[in-house]
XYZ file of C-alpha atoms in Angstrom:
186
model
C 0.016 -0.010 0.000
C 1.145 3.503 -0.787
C 1.322 6.203 1.841
C 0.792 8.967 -0.729
C -0.660 12.214 0.655
C -4.254 13.037 -0.339
C -4.881 14.838 -3.599
C -4.081 18.538 -3.897
C -6.520 21.057 -2.548
C -7.614 23.921 -4.763
C -5.394 26.316 -2.795
C -2.220 24.410 -3.702
C -0.374 25.698 -6.742
C 0.588 23.356 -9.613
C 4.361 23.571 -10.115
C 4.176 24.155 -13.888
C 1.914 27.214 -13.798
C 3.734 30.549 -13.219
C 2.317 32.748 -10.453
C 2.673 36.514 -9.801
C 2.086 38.399 -6.573
C 0.036 41.533 -7.341
C 0.026 44.588 -5.092
C -2.611 47.372 -5.201
C -2.211 51.040 -4.248
C -3.269 50.261 -0.652
C -0.595 47.587 -0.157
C -2.949 44.598 -0.337
C -1.792 41.515 -2.237
C -3.300 38.863 -4.461
C -1.501 35.763 -5.731
C -2.445 35.070 -9.342
C -1.730 32.676 -12.185
C -0.042 34.274 -15.190
C -2.357 33.934 -18.223
C -0.897 36.374 -20.798
C 2.053 38.719 -21.051
C 1.450 41.839 -23.183
C 4.315 44.330 -23.870
C 3.004 47.918 -24.269
C 4.808 51.275 -24.090
C 8.009 49.722 -22.740
C 6.177 47.953 -19.872
C 5.188 44.307 -19.498
C 1.467 44.107 -18.722
C -0.031 40.800 -17.565
C -3.436 39.284 -17.636
C -3.879 37.197 -14.483
C -6.438 34.993 -12.700
C -6.506 34.670 -8.907
C -5.113 31.432 -7.386
C -7.857 31.475 -4.717
C -11.487 31.651 -5.661
C -12.797 35.221 -6.130
C -16.105 36.005 -4.423
C -18.529 38.934 -4.464
C -20.621 40.168 -1.549
C -24.314 40.792 -2.173
C -27.145 42.122 0.020
C -30.182 39.884 -0.318
C -33.619 41.411 0.121
C -36.440 38.915 -0.251
C -37.835 38.906 -3.774
C -35.662 41.819 -4.934
C -32.599 41.203 -7.125
C -29.421 40.758 -5.030
C -27.525 44.036 -4.639
C -23.767 43.923 -5.238
C -21.695 45.575 -2.530
C -18.620 46.613 -4.524
C -16.847 48.773 -1.928
C -16.456 47.447 1.559
C -13.910 48.217 4.260
C -11.775 45.178 5.210
C -12.777 45.690 8.881
C -16.528 45.745 8.124
C -18.491 43.618 10.650
C -20.246 41.851 7.774
C -16.910 40.320 6.732
C -16.292 39.088 10.311
C -19.588 37.156 10.197
C -18.695 35.853 6.749
C -15.344 34.649 8.222
C -17.152 32.591 10.839
C -19.664 31.099 8.369
C -16.873 30.100 5.938
C -14.818 28.539 8.742
C -17.683 26.144 9.337
C -17.002 24.882 5.772
C -13.208 24.785 6.272
C -12.831 27.898 4.059
C -11.049 31.167 4.722
C -12.065 34.655 3.538
C -9.066 36.610 2.285
C -9.232 40.413 1.989
C -6.940 40.697 -1.021
C -6.161 43.291 -3.642
C -8.860 43.714 -6.303
C -11.440 41.332 -4.783
C -12.329 39.218 -1.805
C -11.196 35.613 -2.248
C -11.864 32.320 -0.532
C -9.147 29.794 0.061
C -9.784 26.150 0.862
C -11.309 23.080 -0.761
C -14.418 24.116 -2.714
C -16.866 21.657 -4.181
C -16.937 21.916 -7.947
C -20.449 22.586 -9.314
C -22.047 19.740 -11.243
C -22.041 20.505 -15.003
C -25.750 19.758 -15.317
C -26.466 22.273 -12.534
C -24.943 24.978 -14.748
C -27.192 24.303 -17.762
C -28.927 27.350 -19.169
C -32.240 27.903 -17.470
C -34.499 30.198 -19.491
C -36.309 31.333 -16.340
C -33.113 32.308 -14.565
C -32.304 36.010 -14.148
C -28.958 37.502 -15.179
C -27.364 37.374 -11.699
C -28.127 33.695 -11.226
C -26.481 32.935 -14.600
C -23.238 34.731 -13.752
C -22.892 33.919 -10.051
C -23.254 30.876 -7.829
C -24.156 31.252 -4.146
C -21.412 29.991 -1.865
C -22.880 30.931 1.544
C -25.529 33.218 2.909
C -25.788 34.687 6.436
C -27.570 37.297 8.552
C -26.076 40.477 10.037
C -28.381 42.808 12.013
C -31.459 41.126 10.479
C -30.215 41.738 6.916
C -29.302 38.776 4.681
C -26.032 38.726 2.783
C -24.431 36.225 0.408
C -20.981 35.497 -0.896
C -21.208 34.488 -4.590
C -18.625 32.956 -6.893
C -18.538 34.596 -10.364
C -18.955 31.883 -13.013
C -17.326 33.979 -15.711
C -13.497 34.080 -15.623
C -12.202 36.775 -13.249
C -9.209 38.558 -14.839
C -6.765 40.991 -13.225
C -4.635 43.450 -15.256
C -1.277 44.326 -13.744
C 2.084 45.811 -14.765
C 5.195 43.744 -13.979
C 7.511 45.341 -11.424
C 10.576 43.303 -10.457
C 9.487 39.918 -9.083
C 5.850 41.007 -8.629
C 3.280 43.232 -10.305
C 1.308 46.376 -9.591
C -2.429 46.401 -10.137
C -3.363 48.610 -13.066
C -5.958 51.088 -11.785
C -7.607 54.391 -12.681
C -6.316 56.361 -15.681
C -3.644 53.807 -16.545
C -6.303 51.044 -16.721
C -8.549 53.229 -18.927
C -5.581 53.905 -21.229
C -4.224 50.336 -21.606
C -7.337 48.139 -21.283
C -8.631 48.655 -24.866
C -5.081 48.079 -26.253
C -4.692 44.864 -24.239
C -8.066 43.630 -25.483
C -7.068 44.399 -29.075
C -3.727 42.537 -28.620
C -5.546 39.491 -27.125
C -8.054 39.465 -30.004
C -5.204 39.596 -32.522
C -3.417 36.708 -30.761
C -6.644 34.639 -30.860
C -6.887 35.318 -34.580
C -3.351 33.972 -35.079
C -4.171 30.619 -33.512
């Protein structure tokens, strides 16, 4: 009998996939997989995907559509409650650059559960509920985006700086054009 360790968890990094540590303007970090390298204006820009699972926080209000909370302070009490709920599932909420992420072993959704449902609204097609919880009698949910979550950064030594604001507005269309041209060459 073999005494091999159990299979890798989703938070372990495969050895053959390059990773980059991204920093934002507030000093927060996010470890990402390197997807594409795009040279522009003498800088190396990179298209990245987070190693841990990105999540979005929504306020849930009965029959109303979930409301995305896109700016939240890292010390917000809502996130403390989310921490406790996630720990019950052996998951950890990480307050990283760009987005909140969850590290730990996540169950993969069943492919037949993701089939197009004509009655589903737009949010349910692009997000999957991970956990929901109550804070001060209000319901919140952490959702996993089903569409790929990309991060644009500029290489800086061994790491990268998140591309934000005016720089993002300037380079984003050029990066998209470069990626479309690369896809056309395949």
